[in-house]
PDB file of C-alpha atoms in Angstrom:
ATOM      1  CA  MET A  42       0.000   0.000   0.000  1.00 31.00           C
ATOM      2  CA  LEU A  43       1.225   3.500  -0.837  1.00 35.00           C
ATOM      3  CA  LEU A  44      -1.102   5.529   1.301  1.00 37.00           C
ATOM      4  CA  ASN A  45       1.674   6.843   3.541  1.00 35.00           C
ATOM      5  CA  ARG A  46       3.070   8.770   0.584  1.00 39.00           C
ATOM      6  CA  ARG A  47      -0.232   9.787  -0.880  1.00 43.00           C
ATOM      7  CA  VAL A  48      -2.011  10.980   2.254  1.00 39.00           C
ATOM      8  CA  LEU A  49      -4.857  12.694   0.568  1.00 36.00           C
ATOM      9  CA  LEU A  50      -5.455  15.136   3.370  1.00 37.00           C
ATOM     10  CA  SER A  51      -2.123  16.862   2.853  1.00 35.00           C
ATOM     11  CA  GLY A  52      -1.155  18.595   6.068  1.00 32.00           C
ATOM     12  CA  VAL A  53      -3.867  17.494   8.457  1.00 36.00           C
ATOM     13  CA  GLY A  54      -3.522  15.239  11.486  1.00 33.00           C
ATOM     14  CA  LEU A  55      -4.246  11.540  11.407  1.00 27.00           C
ATOM     15  CA  SER A  56      -7.445  11.981  13.385  1.00 29.00           C
ATOM     16  CA  LEU A  57      -8.859  14.127  10.604  1.00 32.00           C
ATOM     17  CA  ALA A  58      -7.329  11.988   7.878  1.00 35.00           C
ATOM     18  CA  ALA A  59      -8.601   8.636   9.124  1.00 29.00           C
ATOM     19  CA  PRO A  60     -12.179   8.729   7.742  1.00 28.00           C
ATOM     20  CA  TYR A  61     -10.924   9.507   4.261  1.00 28.00           C
ATOM     21  CA  LEU A  62      -7.973   7.130   4.304  1.00 29.00           C
ATOM     22  CA  ALA A  63     -10.293   4.325   5.293  1.00 28.00           C
ATOM     23  CA  ARG A  64     -12.072   4.776   1.975  1.00 29.00           C
ATOM     24  CA  ALA A  65      -8.930   5.066  -0.139  1.00 31.00           C
ATOM     25  CA  GLN A  66      -7.340   2.162  -1.922  1.00 33.00           C
ATOM     26  CA  VAL A  67      -4.684   1.580  -4.523  1.00 32.00           C
ATOM     27  CA  LEU A  68      -6.185   0.914  -7.927  1.00 34.00           C
ATOM     28  CA  PRO A  69      -4.287  -1.775  -9.863  1.00 34.00           C
ATOM     29  CA  ALA A  70      -3.463  -1.151 -13.504  1.00 37.00           C
ATOM     30  CA  PRO A  71      -5.520  -3.106 -16.040  1.00 36.00           C
ATOM     31  CA  VAL A  72      -4.284  -6.713 -16.354  1.00 31.00           C
ATOM     32  CA  GLY A  73      -2.437  -7.425 -19.573  1.00 33.00           C
ATOM     33  CA  GLN A  74      -1.818  -3.770 -20.429  1.00 41.00           C
ATOM     34  CA  ILE A  75       1.385  -3.188 -18.466  1.00 40.00           C
ATOM     35  CA  PRO A  76       4.529  -3.375 -20.607  1.00 44.00           C
ATOM     36  CA  PRO A  77       7.119  -5.957 -19.475  1.00 43.00           C
ATOM     37  CA  ALA A  78       9.590  -3.211 -18.563  1.00 43.00           C
ATOM     38  CA  VAL A  79       7.069  -1.637 -16.210  1.00 42.00           C
ATOM     39  CA  GLN A  80       6.051  -5.009 -14.748  1.00 42.00           C
ATOM     40  CA  GLY A  81       9.663  -5.887 -14.011  1.00 41.00           C
ATOM     41  CA  ALA A  82      10.370  -2.542 -12.370  1.00 40.00           C
ATOM     42  CA  ALA A  83       7.306  -2.817 -10.174  1.00 41.00           C
ATOM     43  CA  ALA A  84       8.126  -6.379  -9.144  1.00 41.00           C
ATOM     44  CA  GLU A  85      11.775  -5.724  -8.258  1.00 46.00           C
ATOM     45  CA  ARG A  86      11.282  -2.144  -7.026  1.00 52.00           C
ATOM     46  CA  LYS A  87      14.255  -1.160  -9.170  1.00 65.00           C
ATOM     47  CA  PRO A  88      13.864   1.239 -12.086  1.00 68.00           C
ATOM     48  CA  GLU A  89      14.710  -0.210 -15.487  1.00 82.00           C
ATOM     49  CA  PHE A  90      15.627   3.183 -16.862  1.00 91.00           C
ATOM     50  CA  PRO A  91      18.788   5.219 -16.275  1.00 91.00           C
ATOM     51  CA  ILE A  92      18.551   8.099 -13.798  1.00 93.00           C
ATOM     52  CA  PRO A  93      20.847  10.951 -14.870  1.00 95.00           C
ATOM     53  CA  GLU A  94      23.310  12.166 -12.285  1.00 95.00           C
ATOM     54  CA  VAL A  95      22.598  15.746 -13.402  1.00 97.00           C
ATOM     55  CA  PRO A  96      19.227  16.335 -15.113  1.00 98.00           C
ATOM     56  CA  PRO A  97      19.734  18.023 -18.485  1.00 97.00           C
ATOM     57  CA  LEU A  98      18.954  21.674 -19.065  1.00 97.00           C
ATOM     58  CA  GLU A  99      16.613  21.953 -22.024  1.00 98.00           C
ATOM     59  CA  ARG A 100      17.220  24.850 -24.375  1.00 96.00           C
ATOM     60  CA  MET A 101      13.584  25.223 -25.376  1.00 97.00           C
ATOM     61  CA  ASP A 102      11.126  27.080 -23.166  1.00 98.00           C
ATOM     62  CA  TYR A 103       8.698  24.705 -21.463  1.00 98.00           C
ATOM     63  CA  ALA A 104       5.663  26.316 -23.113  1.00 98.00           C
ATOM     64  CA  GLN A 105       7.240  25.788 -26.516  1.00 98.00           C
ATOM     65  CA  ALA A 106       8.320  22.267 -25.668  1.00 98.00           C
ATOM     66  CA  ARG A 107       4.756  21.347 -24.717  1.00 98.00           C
ATOM     67  CA  MET A 108       3.566  22.523 -28.125  1.00 97.00           C
ATOM     68  CA  HIS A 109       5.848  19.967 -29.787  1.00 96.00           C
ATOM     69  CA  PHE A 110       5.334  17.043 -27.430  1.00 97.00           C
ATOM     70  CA  ARG A 111       2.512  14.613 -26.728  1.00 96.00           C
ATOM     71  CA  THR A 112       2.922  11.948 -24.105  1.00 98.00           C
ATOM     72  CA  ARG A 113       2.416   8.380 -25.331  1.00 97.00           C
ATOM     73  CA  LEU A 114       0.641   6.293 -22.739  1.00 98.00           C
ATOM     74  CA  LEU A 115       1.295   2.567 -22.886  1.00 97.00           C
ATOM     75  CA  VAL A 116      -1.194   1.951 -20.098  1.00 96.00           C
ATOM     76  CA  LYS A 117      -4.508   3.794 -20.148  1.00 96.00           C
ATOM     77  CA  GLY A 118      -6.806   3.979 -17.177  1.00 96.00           C
ATOM     78  CA  PRO A 119      -7.736   5.846 -14.017  1.00 96.00           C
ATOM     79  CA  SER A 120      -5.511   7.255 -11.307  1.00 96.00           C
ATOM     80  CA  PRO A 121      -3.547   4.749  -9.199  1.00 94.00           C
ATOM     81  CA  GLU A 122      -5.692   5.809  -6.232  1.00 91.00           C
ATOM     82  CA  THR A 123      -9.439   5.678  -6.028  1.00 77.00           C
ATOM     83  CA  SER A 124     -12.018   6.995  -3.596  1.00 83.00           C
ATOM     84  CA  SER A 125     -15.641   7.979  -3.357  1.00 88.00           C
ATOM     85  CA  PRO A 126     -17.175  10.227  -6.029  1.00 92.00           C
ATOM     86  CA  LEU A 127     -16.786  13.903  -5.274  1.00 94.00           C
ATOM     87  CA  GLY A 128     -19.566  15.661  -3.425  1.00 93.00           C
ATOM     88  CA  LYS A 129     -19.747  19.190  -1.989  1.00 94.00           C
ATOM     89  CA  PRO A 130     -17.945  19.777   1.310  1.00 96.00           C
ATOM     90  CA  PRO A 131     -19.154  22.561   3.645  1.00 95.00           C
ATOM     91  CA  GLY A 132     -18.301  26.024   2.411  1.00 95.00           C
ATOM     92  CA  ALA A 133     -17.711  24.885  -1.168  1.00 97.00           C
ATOM     93  CA  GLN A 134     -19.517  25.215  -4.457  1.00 96.00           C
ATOM     94  CA  ARG A 135     -19.221  22.141  -6.674  1.00 97.00           C
ATOM     95  CA  ILE A 136     -18.527  23.189 -10.249  1.00 97.00           C
ATOM     96  CA  THR A 137     -17.175  21.587 -13.398  1.00 97.00           C
ATOM     97  CA  TYR A 138     -14.460  22.865 -15.695  1.00 98.00           C
ATOM     98  CA  ALA A 139     -13.352  21.770 -19.151  1.00 97.00           C
ATOM     99  CA  GLY A 140     -10.099  19.937 -18.479  1.00 94.00           C
ATOM    100  CA  GLY A 141      -7.339  18.974 -20.840  1.00 85.00           C
ATOM    101  CA  PRO A 142      -5.778  21.009 -23.630  1.00 86.00           C
ATOM    102  CA  ASP A 143      -8.841  20.526 -25.855  1.00 90.00           C
ATOM    103  CA  GLY A 144     -11.535  21.008 -23.196  1.00 92.00           C
ATOM    104  CA  SER A 145     -12.906  17.526 -23.834  1.00 93.00           C
ATOM    105  CA  LEU A 146     -13.137  16.422 -20.183  1.00 96.00           C
ATOM    106  CA  GLN A 147     -15.693  17.738 -17.725  1.00 97.00           C
ATOM    107  CA  LEU A 148     -13.935  17.594 -14.361  1.00 98.00           C
ATOM    108  CA  VAL A 149     -15.110  18.526 -10.867  1.00 97.00           C
ATOM    109  CA  ALA A 150     -13.651  21.405  -8.852  1.00 98.00           C
ATOM    110  CA  TRP A 151     -14.549  23.138  -5.614  1.00 98.00           C
ATOM    111  CA  VAL A 152     -14.771  26.912  -5.197  1.00 98.00           C
ATOM    112  CA  ASN A 153     -15.447  28.719  -1.932  1.00 98.00           C
ATOM    113  CA  ASP A 154     -18.818  30.360  -1.355  1.00 96.00           C
ATOM    114  CA  TYR A 155     -18.459  34.078  -2.056  1.00 96.00           C
ATOM    115  CA  GLU A 156     -20.547  36.997  -3.250  1.00 94.00           C
ATOM    116  CA  PRO A 157     -19.290  38.533  -6.518  1.00 96.00           C
ATOM    117  CA  SER A 158     -19.081  42.318  -6.459  1.00 95.00           C
ATOM    118  CA  ASP A 159     -17.576  45.234  -8.341  1.00 94.00           C
ATOM    119  CA  GLN A 160     -14.601  45.037  -5.988  1.00 96.00           C
ATOM    120  CA  LEU A 161     -12.721  42.211  -7.652  1.00 98.00           C
ATOM    121  CA  ARG A 162     -11.032  39.545  -5.524  1.00 98.00           C
ATOM    122  CA  PRO A 163      -7.713  37.806  -6.133  1.00 98.00           C
ATOM    123  CA  GLY A 164      -7.972  34.165  -7.141  1.00 98.00           C
ATOM    124  CA  VAL A 165      -5.820  31.284  -5.946  1.00 98.00           C
ATOM    125  CA  LEU A 166      -5.685  27.892  -7.622  1.00 98.00           C
ATOM    126  CA  PHE A 167      -4.621  25.165  -5.179  1.00 98.00           C
ATOM    127  CA  LEU A 168      -3.468  21.803  -6.553  1.00 98.00           C
ATOM    128  CA  HIS A 169      -3.993  18.947  -4.114  1.00 98.00           C
ATOM    129  CA  GLY A 170      -1.496  16.284  -3.089  1.00 97.00           C
ATOM    130  CA  GLY A 171      -1.770  12.614  -3.977  1.00 95.00           C
ATOM    131  CA  ASN A 172      -3.665  11.196  -6.937  1.00 96.00           C
ATOM    132  CA  ALA A 173      -7.238  11.601  -5.681  1.00 96.00           C
ATOM    133  CA  THR A 174      -9.279  14.323  -4.009  1.00 94.00           C
ATOM    134  CA  GLY A 175     -10.878  14.237  -0.563  1.00 92.00           C
ATOM    135  CA  ASP A 176     -12.882  16.568   1.666  1.00 93.00           C
ATOM    136  CA  GLY A 177      -9.825  16.994   3.892  1.00 93.00           C
ATOM    137  CA  HIS A 178      -8.093  18.866   1.108  1.00 96.00           C
ATOM    138  CA  TRP A 179     -10.886  21.395   1.112  1.00 97.00           C
ATOM    139  CA  GLN A 180     -10.667  21.998   4.863  1.00 96.00           C
ATOM    140  CA  LEU A 181      -7.137  23.321   4.314  1.00 97.00           C
ATOM    141  CA  MET A 182      -8.424  26.056   1.988  1.00 98.00           C
ATOM    142  CA  LYS A 183     -10.230  28.099   4.651  1.00 97.00           C
ATOM    143  CA  PRO A 184      -7.335  30.559   5.267  1.00 98.00           C
ATOM    144  CA  TYR A 185      -7.438  31.614   1.612  1.00 98.00           C
ATOM    145  CA  ALA A 186     -11.160  32.347   1.794  1.00 98.00           C
ATOM    146  CA  ASP A 187     -10.696  34.179   5.109  1.00 98.00           C
ATOM    147  CA  ALA A 188      -7.979  36.322   3.479  1.00 98.00           C
ATOM    148  CA  GLY A 189     -10.364  37.411   0.711  1.00 98.00           C
ATOM    149  CA  PHE A 190      -9.321  35.066  -2.092  1.00 98.00           C
ATOM    150  CA  VAL A 191     -11.613  33.161  -4.383  1.00 98.00           C
ATOM    151  CA  VAL A 192     -10.022  29.740  -4.038  1.00 98.00           C
ATOM    152  CA  MET A 193     -10.495  26.886  -6.477  1.00 98.00           C
ATOM    153  CA  LEU A 194      -9.377  23.307  -5.809  1.00 98.00           C
ATOM    154  CA  PRO A 195      -9.635  21.204  -8.976  1.00 98.00           C
ATOM    155  CA  SER A 196      -9.591  17.454  -9.333  1.00 97.00           C
ATOM    156  CA  PHE A 197      -7.809  15.935 -12.299  1.00 97.00           C
ATOM    157  CA  ARG A 198      -8.393  13.384 -15.038  1.00 97.00           C
ATOM    158  CA  GLY A 199      -9.022   9.836 -13.883  1.00 96.00           C
ATOM    159  CA  GLU A 200      -9.514  10.769 -10.213  1.00 96.00           C
ATOM    160  CA  ASN A 201     -12.508   9.810  -8.085  1.00 95.00           C
ATOM    161  CA  GLY A 202     -14.234   7.998 -10.937  1.00 94.00           C
ATOM    162  CA  GLN A 203     -13.936  10.898 -13.368  1.00 94.00           C
ATOM    163  CA  PRO A 204     -13.193  10.598 -17.095  1.00 95.00           C
ATOM    164  CA  GLY A 205      -9.748  10.669 -18.634  1.00 96.00           C
ATOM    165  CA  ASP A 206      -6.534   8.682 -18.413  1.00 97.00           C
ATOM    166  CA  TYR A 207      -3.975   9.255 -15.681  1.00 97.00           C
ATOM    167  CA  SER A 208      -0.611  10.244 -17.194  1.00 98.00           C
ATOM    168  CA  GLY A 209       1.572  11.055 -14.206  1.00 98.00           C
ATOM    169  CA  PHE A 210       1.935  14.880 -14.175  1.00 98.00           C
ATOM    170  CA  TYR A 211       1.955  15.677 -17.898  1.00 98.00           C
ATOM    171  CA  ASP A 212      -1.690  15.798 -19.025  1.00 98.00           C
ATOM    172  CA  GLU A 213      -2.617  16.766 -15.466  1.00 98.00           C
ATOM    173  CA  THR A 214      -0.634  19.972 -16.036  1.00 98.00           C
ATOM    174  CA  SER A 215      -3.028  20.718 -18.891  1.00 98.00           C
ATOM    175  CA  ASP A 216      -5.932  20.195 -16.486  1.00 98.00           C
ATOM    176  CA  ALA A 217      -4.360  22.589 -13.968  1.00 98.00           C
ATOM    177  CA  LEU A 218      -3.975  25.287 -16.622  1.00 98.00           C
ATOM    178  CA  ALA A 219      -7.550  24.743 -17.792  1.00 98.00           C
ATOM    179  CA  ALA A 220      -8.730  25.101 -14.179  1.00 98.00           C
ATOM    180  CA  ALA A 221      -6.798  28.371 -13.878  1.00 98.00           C
ATOM    181  CA  ARG A 222      -8.503  29.734 -16.977  1.00 97.00           C
ATOM    182  CA  HIS A 223     -11.864  28.774 -15.507  1.00 98.00           C
ATOM    183  CA  LEU A 224     -11.016  30.462 -12.218  1.00 98.00           C
ATOM    184  CA  GLU A 225     -10.043  33.736 -13.870  1.00 97.00           C
ATOM    185  CA  SER A 226     -13.350  33.729 -15.778  1.00 97.00           C
ATOM    186  CA  LEU A 227     -15.513  33.499 -12.641  1.00 98.00           C
ATOM    187  CA  PRO A 228     -17.558  36.596 -11.755  1.00 97.00           C
ATOM    188  CA  GLY A 229     -15.863  38.817  -9.208  1.00 98.00           C
ATOM    189  CA  VAL A 230     -12.368  37.394  -9.812  1.00 98.00           C
ATOM    190  CA  ASP A 231      -9.558  39.744 -10.813  1.00 98.00           C
ATOM    191  CA  LYS A 232      -7.858  37.923 -13.689  1.00 96.00           C
ATOM    192  CA  ASN A 233      -4.817  40.126 -13.205  1.00 97.00           C
ATOM    193  CA  ARG A 234      -4.355  38.767  -9.685  1.00 98.00           C
ATOM    194  CA  LEU A 235      -4.236  35.012 -10.151  1.00 98.00           C
ATOM    195  CA  TYR A 236      -2.000  32.957  -7.843  1.00 99.00           C
ATOM    196  CA  LEU A 237      -0.943  29.326  -7.741  1.00 99.00           C
ATOM    197  CA  ALA A 238      -0.110  26.896  -4.926  1.00 98.00           C
ATOM    198  CA  GLY A 239       0.001  23.138  -4.494  1.00 98.00           C
ATOM    199  CA  HIS A 240       1.259  20.413  -2.198  1.00 98.00           C
ATOM    200  CA  SER A 241       3.290  17.258  -2.924  1.00 98.00           C
ATOM    201  CA  ASN A 242       2.105  16.000  -6.336  1.00 98.00           C
ATOM    202  CA  GLY A 243       0.188  19.259  -6.551  1.00 98.00           C
ATOM    203  CA  GLY A 244       3.392  21.161  -5.833  1.00 98.00           C
ATOM    204  CA  THR A 245       5.060  19.327  -8.704  1.00 98.00           C
ATOM    205  CA  LEU A 246       2.170  20.352 -10.953  1.00 98.00           C
ATOM    206  CA  ALA A 247       2.347  23.940  -9.673  1.00 98.00           C
ATOM    207  CA  LEU A 248       5.974  24.186 -10.780  1.00 98.00           C
ATOM    208  CA  LEU A 249       5.201  22.761 -14.221  1.00 98.00           C
ATOM    209  CA  ALA A 250       2.120  24.963 -14.661  1.00 98.00           C
ATOM    210  CA  SER A 251       4.020  28.117 -13.706  1.00 98.00           C
ATOM    211  CA  MET A 252       6.573  27.240 -16.406  1.00 98.00           C
ATOM    212  CA  ALA A 253       3.911  26.539 -19.031  1.00 98.00           C
ATOM    213  CA  GLU A 254       1.960  29.825 -19.011  1.00 97.00           C
ATOM    214  CA  PRO A 255       2.582  33.391 -17.762  1.00 97.00           C
ATOM    215  CA  MET A 256      -0.849  33.763 -16.189  1.00 97.00           C
ATOM    216  CA  PHE A 257       0.122  33.653 -12.500  1.00 98.00           C
ATOM    217  CA  LYS A 258       1.346  36.587 -10.413  1.00 98.00           C
ATOM    218  CA  ALA A 259       3.209  34.273  -8.019  1.00 98.00           C
ATOM    219  CA  SER A 260       3.501  30.562  -7.254  1.00 98.00           C
ATOM    220  CA  VAL A 261       4.120  28.611  -4.031  1.00 98.00           C
ATOM    221  CA  PRO A 262       4.870  24.899  -4.580  1.00 98.00           C
ATOM    222  CA  MET A 263       4.896  22.982  -1.272  1.00 98.00           C
ATOM    223  CA  SER A 264       6.937  19.779  -0.889  1.00 98.00           C
ATOM    224  CA  ALA A 265       7.227  19.606  -4.674  1.00 98.00           C
ATOM    225  CA  GLY A 266       9.232  17.128  -6.719  1.00 98.00           C
ATOM    226  CA  VAL A 267      11.431  18.444  -9.524  1.00 98.00           C
ATOM    227  CA  ASP A 268      12.896  15.246 -11.006  1.00 98.00           C
ATOM    228  CA  ALA A 269      10.573  12.701 -12.681  1.00 98.00           C
ATOM    229  CA  TRP A 270      13.312  10.064 -12.983  1.00 97.00           C
ATOM    230  CA  ARG A 271      13.691   9.891  -9.213  1.00 95.00           C
ATOM    231  CA  TYR A 272       9.933  10.100  -8.569  1.00 97.00           C
ATOM    232  CA  PHE A 273       9.054   7.249 -10.913  1.00 96.00           C
ATOM    233  CA  GLY A 274      12.137   5.345  -9.775  1.00 94.00           C
ATOM    234  CA  ARG A 275      10.525   5.242  -6.327  1.00 94.00           C
ATOM    235  CA  PHE A 276       6.925   4.812  -7.510  1.00 94.00           C
ATOM    236  CA  ASP A 277       7.344   2.859 -10.727  1.00 93.00           C
ATOM    237  CA  GLU A 278       3.866   1.322 -10.486  1.00 93.00           C
ATOM    238  CA  GLU A 279       2.589   4.762 -11.528  1.00 96.00           C
ATOM    239  CA  ILE A 280       4.412   4.728 -14.872  1.00 97.00           C
ATOM    240  CA  ARG A 281       1.914   4.803 -17.724  1.00 97.00           C
ATOM    241  CA  PHE A 282       4.287   6.070 -20.448  1.00 97.00           C
ATOM    242  CA  ASP A 283       7.264   4.474 -22.224  1.00 96.00           C
ATOM    243  CA  PRO A 284      10.044   4.453 -19.589  1.00 96.00           C
ATOM    244  CA  HIS A 285      12.659   3.991 -22.323  1.00 94.00           C
ATOM    245  CA  ASN A 286      11.882   7.396 -23.857  1.00 97.00           C
ATOM    246  CA  PRO A 287      13.952   9.986 -21.920  1.00 97.00           C
ATOM    247  CA  GLN A 288      11.809  12.846 -23.241  1.00 98.00           C
ATOM    248  CA  GLU A 289       8.840  11.519 -21.263  1.00 98.00           C
ATOM    249  CA  PHE A 290      10.821  12.120 -18.061  1.00 98.00           C
ATOM    250  CA  ILE A 291      12.207  15.465 -19.215  1.00 98.00           C
ATOM    251  CA  MET A 292       8.732  16.847 -19.882  1.00 98.00           C
ATOM    252  CA  ARG A 293       7.691  15.938 -16.335  1.00 98.00           C
ATOM    253  CA  SER A 294      10.816  17.384 -14.673  1.00 98.00           C
ATOM    254  CA  SER A 295      10.792  21.072 -13.767  1.00 98.00           C
ATOM    255  CA  VAL A 296      14.532  20.908 -13.049  1.00 98.00           C
ATOM    256  CA  CYS A 297      15.093  20.597 -16.813  1.00 98.00           C
ATOM    257  CA  PHE A 298      13.218  23.862 -17.415  1.00 98.00           C
ATOM    258  CA  GLY A 299      14.221  26.074 -14.485  1.00 98.00           C
ATOM    259  CA  HIS A 300      14.817  28.920 -16.926  1.00 98.00           C
ATOM    260  CA  SER A 301      11.127  28.725 -17.949  1.00 98.00           C
ATOM    261  CA  LEU A 302       9.642  29.956 -14.658  1.00 98.00           C
ATOM    262  CA  LYS A 303       7.274  32.777 -15.529  1.00 98.00           C
ATOM    263  CA  CYS A 304       6.425  34.203 -12.108  1.00 98.00           C
ATOM    264  CA  PRO A 305       8.081  34.745  -8.715  1.00 98.00           C
ATOM    265  CA  THR A 306       8.217  31.393  -6.935  1.00 98.00           C
ATOM    266  CA  LEU A 307       8.558  30.341  -3.299  1.00 98.00           C
ATOM    267  CA  LEU A 308       9.416  26.694  -2.644  1.00 98.00           C
ATOM    268  CA  LEU A 309       8.356  25.477   0.799  1.00 98.00           C
ATOM    269  CA  ARG A 310       9.195  22.267   2.610  1.00 98.00           C
ATOM    270  CA  GLY A 311       8.850  20.799   6.099  1.00 98.00           C
ATOM    271  CA  LYS A 312      11.872  20.552   8.374  1.00 97.00           C
ATOM    272  CA  GLU A 313      10.947  16.937   9.176  1.00 97.00           C
ATOM    273  CA  GLU A 314      10.620  15.688   5.594  1.00 97.00           C
ATOM    274  CA  ARG A 315      13.216  15.027   2.916  1.00 92.00           C
ATOM    275  CA  PRO A 316      15.298  18.201   2.634  1.00 93.00           C
ATOM    276  CA  PHE A 317      15.741  20.278  -0.481  1.00 96.00           C
ATOM    277  CA  ASP A 318      18.179  18.197  -2.506  1.00 96.00           C
ATOM    278  CA  ARG A 319      20.733  19.173  -5.129  1.00 97.00           C
ATOM    279  CA  ASN A 320      18.151  18.998  -7.920  1.00 98.00           C
ATOM    280  CA  HIS A 321      15.901  21.435  -6.068  1.00 98.00           C
ATOM    281  CA  GLN A 322      18.920  23.702  -5.723  1.00 98.00           C
ATOM    282  CA  LEU A 323      19.676  23.250  -9.415  1.00 98.00           C
ATOM    283  CA  THR A 324      16.097  24.235 -10.288  1.00 98.00           C
ATOM    284  CA  ILE A 325      16.462  27.348  -8.134  1.00 98.00           C
ATOM    285  CA  GLU A 326      19.821  28.255  -9.710  1.00 98.00           C
ATOM    286  CA  ARG A 327      18.478  27.796 -13.236  1.00 98.00           C
ATOM    287  CA  GLY A 328      15.459  29.969 -12.483  1.00 98.00           C
ATOM    288  CA  ARG A 329      17.567  32.701 -10.921  1.00 98.00           C
ATOM    289  CA  ALA A 330      20.034  32.610 -13.815  1.00 98.00           C
ATOM    290  CA  ALA A 331      17.105  33.490 -16.096  1.00 97.00           C
ATOM    291  CA  GLY A 332      16.308  36.530 -13.920  1.00 98.00           C
ATOM    292  CA  MET A 333      13.336  35.141 -11.980  1.00 98.00           C
ATOM    293  CA  ARG A 334      12.902  35.430  -8.230  1.00 98.00           C
ATOM    294  CA  VAL A 335      13.027  31.920  -6.757  1.00 98.00           C
ATOM    295  CA  ASP A 336      13.073  31.605  -2.958  1.00 98.00           C
ATOM    296  CA  HIS A 337      12.994  28.542  -0.733  1.00 98.00           C
ATOM    297  CA  ARG A 338      12.204  28.089   2.931  1.00 98.00           C
ATOM    298  CA  LEU A 339      11.843  25.353   5.539  1.00 98.00           C
ATOM    299  CA  LEU A 340       8.821  25.437   7.855  1.00 98.00           C
ATOM    300  CA  PRO A 341       7.950  23.350  10.925  1.00 98.00           C
ATOM    301  CA  GLY A 342       6.332  19.992  10.188  1.00 97.00           C
ATOM    302  CA  ASN A 343       6.643  16.791   8.207  1.00 97.00           C
ATOM    303  CA  HIS A 344       5.492  16.172   4.645  1.00 97.00           C
ATOM    304  CA  ASN A 345       1.807  16.458   5.533  1.00 95.00           C
ATOM    305  CA  GLY A 346       1.977  18.535   8.690  1.00 97.00           C
ATOM    306  CA  VAL A 347       3.720  21.415   6.929  1.00 98.00           C
ATOM    307  CA  VAL A 348       0.677  22.330   4.843  1.00 98.00           C
ATOM    308  CA  PRO A 349      -1.317  24.599   7.232  1.00 98.00           C
ATOM    309  CA  GLY A 350       1.746  26.739   7.907  1.00 98.00           C
ATOM    310  CA  ALA A 351       2.678  26.706   4.229  1.00 98.00           C
ATOM    311  CA  VAL A 352      -0.796  27.978   3.275  1.00 98.00           C
ATOM    312  CA  VAL A 353      -0.336  30.916   5.667  1.00 98.00           C
ATOM    313  CA  GLU A 354       3.148  31.571   4.264  1.00 98.00           C
ATOM    314  CA  SER A 355       1.813  31.461   0.712  1.00 98.00           C
ATOM    315  CA  ILE A 356      -0.740  34.152   1.547  1.00 98.00           C
ATOM    316  CA  ARG A 357       2.070  36.352   2.855  1.00 98.00           C
ATOM    317  CA  PHE A 358       4.049  35.792  -0.358  1.00 98.00           C
ATOM    318  CA  PHE A 359       1.029  36.471  -2.571  1.00 98.00           C
ATOM    319  CA  LYS A 360       0.413  39.750  -0.772  1.00 98.00           C
ATOM    320  CA  GLU A 361       3.910  40.842  -1.795  1.00 98.00           C
ATOM    321  CA  TYR A 362       2.618  40.583  -5.337  1.00 98.00           C
ATOM    322  CA  GLY A 363      -0.631  42.477  -5.085  1.00 97.00           C
ATOM    323  CA  ALA A 364      -3.060  39.999  -3.551  1.00 96.00           C
TER     324      ALA A 364
END
């Protein structure tokens, strides 16, 4: 079971997490559709692809690179985690947005209850951790609403019984960008004050999304991964693409595109979790070399426990940029 890594209530205590975790389960990939290379890696827990000592620096901007690349999924199906269908937690509106680059998927998102007015509010898109959405994620959004933001928490393709094929960060980045465009179109939202945050897998997506489009004023990835080789080397049962194609890893690795960051970025991490490693530092250096502000900070807490404090810190950072 992989629930310890994918605690879907990123940042809350076990007492709050327990009801949701009890419903969560790992969803096996369809029998007969897993390539032998992926089966072998999962069985031995050893990646069958080389992990570069230093991730390459791509010359092309990430937005451009995405225009020329389409991931090729060898295994098609839902997210590796499953849970109950999405409802409407207290304080949330349940909406749908047109996910994916072509708008072909109708996906569920939650937006806080607010009254639109002529005084436009800043919007924050928060990308959840793990590979499924739970009510506990929404409980962490209250500080944004209290600070005057319109906050949107989207789910992604293949999660919670929704349509679409899980790809492991790549097509989910398209969903995140589509959710951001939906958020900026909502009545009462100031499209010139759009902010981005995310935790764990959502932090990884936040980094990729803030490299893909210049629509965000600032971004705060929390406990984010930057290197897809090392991520899928640890969690190879999540590989749905051809692991022998290095470009598939490159396009999921923000460290390869540090120069593509398009907004000021604050990387946050808990003092009790894995520290910022050399590839995080390399991402920071590559972003700074391109003239972008990239900060990083350790906060009290472990991988999940850091989230409440990180949400507060993200609000402070967003206010530096007009929120």
